[in-house]
Amino acid sequence: DNLRWRWVIHEGKKLIVPAPQNEPKGKAELYEIVGDPKEQKDLSAEESSTVKELNGLLDQWWDGRTK
């Protein structure tokens, strides 16, 4: 499987999620796309609820589920 990362952009935030089969030590990263366009400050530790929300949206889309 060639998948390394999945990502979603929602309400000004970008969540990047590693594929565990190819990035076993990877961790989710969260960025403010307007205020940090070069993705320098990872907000995932301080905005864990946003990570959870966006990961849920990504999983819904990935699995073909809708609300």
Coordinates of N, CA and C in Angstrom, one line a residue:
D1 N 0.8 -1.2 0.0 CA 0.0 0.0 0.0 C 0.9 1.2 0.0
N2 N 0.6 2.2 -0.9 CA 1.5 3.3 -1.1 C 1.0 4.5 -0.2
L3 N -0.1 4.4 0.4 CA -0.6 5.6 1.2 C 0.3 5.9 2.3
R4 N 0.7 7.2 2.4 CA 1.6 7.6 3.5 C 0.9 8.5 4.5
W5 N 0.1 9.4 3.9 CA -0.6 10.4 4.7 C -2.0 10.7 4.1
R6 N -3.0 11.0 5.0 CA -4.3 11.5 4.6 C -4.4 12.9 5.2
W7 N -5.2 13.8 4.6 CA -5.3 15.1 5.2 C -6.7 15.6 4.9
V8 N -7.1 16.6 5.7 CA -8.4 17.3 5.5 C -8.2 18.7 5.9
I9 N -8.9 19.6 5.2 CA -8.9 21.0 5.5 C -10.4 21.4 5.9
H10 N -10.6 22.0 7.0 CA -11.9 22.4 7.5 C -11.8 23.6 8.4
E11 N -12.6 24.6 8.0 CA -12.7 25.8 8.8 C -11.4 26.4 9.2
G12 N -10.5 26.5 8.2 CA -9.2 27.1 8.4 C -8.1 26.3 9.0
K13 N -8.4 25.0 9.3 CA -7.4 24.1 9.9 C -7.1 23.0 9.0
K14 N -5.9 22.5 9.0 CA -5.5 21.4 8.2 C -4.9 20.3 9.1
L15 N -5.6 19.1 9.0 CA -5.1 18.0 9.8 C -4.4 17.0 8.8
I16 N -3.2 16.6 9.2 CA -2.5 15.6 8.4 C -2.3 14.4 9.3
V17 N -2.7 13.2 8.8 CA -2.8 12.0 9.5 C -1.9 10.9 8.8
P18 N -0.9 10.4 9.5 CA -0.1 9.3 8.9 C -0.8 8.0 8.8
A19 N -0.5 7.3 7.7 CA -1.1 5.9 7.5 C -0.2 5.0 8.4
P20 N -0.8 4.3 9.4 CA 0.1 3.5 10.3 C 0.9 2.4 9.7
Q21 N 0.4 1.9 8.6 CA 1.1 0.8 7.9 C 2.4 1.3 7.2
N22 N 2.5 2.6 6.9 CA 3.7 3.1 6.3 C 4.4 4.1 7.1
E23 N 3.8 4.7 8.1 CA 4.4 5.7 9.0 C 4.1 5.3 10.4
P24 N 4.6 4.1 10.9 CA 4.2 3.6 12.2 C 4.6 4.5 13.4
K25 N 5.5 5.4 13.2 CA 5.9 6.3 14.3 C 5.3 7.7 14.1
G26 N 4.6 7.9 13.0 CA 4.0 9.2 12.7 C 2.9 9.6 13.7
K27 N 2.7 10.9 13.8 CA 1.6 11.4 14.6 C 0.8 12.4 13.8
A28 N -0.4 12.6 14.2 CA -1.2 13.6 13.5 C -0.6 15.0 13.7
E29 N -0.8 15.9 12.7 CA -0.3 17.2 12.8 C -1.5 18.1 12.4
L30 N -1.6 19.3 13.1 CA -2.7 20.2 12.9 C -2.1 21.6 12.7
Y31 N -2.6 22.3 11.6 CA -2.1 23.6 11.3 C -3.2 24.6 11.0
E32 N -2.9 25.9 11.3 CA -3.8 27.0 11.0 C -3.4 27.4 9.6
I33 N -4.2 27.2 8.5 CA -3.7 27.4 7.2 C -3.6 28.8 6.8
V34 N -4.4 29.7 7.3 CA -4.2 31.1 7.0 C -3.1 31.8 7.8
G35 N -3.1 31.6 9.1 CA -2.0 32.2 9.9 C -0.7 31.6 9.8
D36 N -0.6 30.3 9.3 CA 0.6 29.6 9.3 C 0.7 28.8 7.9
P37 N 0.8 29.5 6.8 CA 0.7 28.8 5.5 C 1.9 27.9 5.2
K38 N 3.0 28.1 5.9 CA 4.2 27.2 5.7 C 4.2 26.0 6.7
E39 N 3.1 25.9 7.5 CA 2.9 24.8 8.4 C 4.1 24.6 9.3
Q40 N 4.4 25.7 10.1 CA 5.6 25.6 11.0 C 5.2 25.3 12.4
K41 N 4.0 25.6 12.8 CA 3.6 25.4 14.2 C 2.5 24.4 14.3
D42 N 2.8 23.2 14.8 CA 1.9 22.1 14.9 C 1.0 22.4 16.2
L43 N -0.3 22.4 16.0 CA -1.2 22.7 17.0 C -1.9 21.5 17.6
S44 N -1.5 20.3 17.2 CA -2.2 19.1 17.6 C -2.3 18.9 19.1
A45 N -1.2 19.2 19.8 CA -1.2 18.9 21.3 C -2.1 19.9 22.0
E46 N -2.2 21.1 21.6 CA -3.0 22.1 22.3 C -4.5 22.1 21.8
E47 N -4.8 21.5 20.7 CA -6.1 21.5 20.1 C -6.5 20.1 19.8
S48 N -6.4 19.2 20.8 CA -6.8 17.8 20.7 C -8.2 17.6 20.3
S49 N -9.1 18.4 20.7 CA -10.5 18.2 20.3 C -10.7 18.5 18.8
T50 N -10.0 19.5 18.3 CA -10.1 19.8 16.9 C -9.5 18.6 16.1
V51 N -8.4 18.0 16.6 CA -7.8 16.8 15.9 C -8.8 15.7 15.9
K52 N -9.5 15.5 17.0 CA -10.5 14.4 17.0 C -11.7 14.7 16.1
E53 N -12.1 15.9 16.1 CA -13.3 16.3 15.2 C -12.9 16.1 13.7
L54 N -11.7 16.6 13.3 CA -11.3 16.6 11.9 C -10.9 15.1 11.5
N55 N -10.4 14.4 12.4 CA -10.1 13.0 12.1 C -11.4 12.2 11.9
G56 N -12.5 12.5 12.6 CA -13.8 11.9 12.4 C -14.3 12.3 11.0
L57 N -14.2 13.6 10.6 CA -14.6 14.0 9.3 C -13.9 13.3 8.2
L58 N -12.6 13.2 8.4 CA -11.7 12.5 7.4 C -12.1 11.0 7.3
D59 N -12.4 10.3 8.4 CA -12.8 8.9 8.4 C -14.1 8.8 7.7
Q60 N -15.1 9.7 8.0 CA -16.4 9.6 7.3 C -16.2 9.7 5.8
W61 N -15.4 10.6 5.3 CA -15.2 10.8 3.9 C -14.5 9.6 3.4
W62 N -13.5 9.2 4.0 CA -12.6 8.0 3.6 C -13.4 6.8 3.4
D63 N -14.3 6.5 4.4 CA -15.1 5.3 4.4 C -16.4 5.4 3.5
G64 N -16.6 6.6 3.0 CA -17.8 6.8 2.2 C -19.1 7.0 3.0
R65 N -18.9 7.3 4.3 CA -20.1 7.6 5.2 C -20.5 9.1 5.1
T66 N -21.7 9.3 5.3 CA -22.2 10.7 5.4 C -22.9 10.9 6.7
K67 N -23.1 12.1 7.1 CA -23.8 12.4 8.4 C -25.2 12.2 8.2

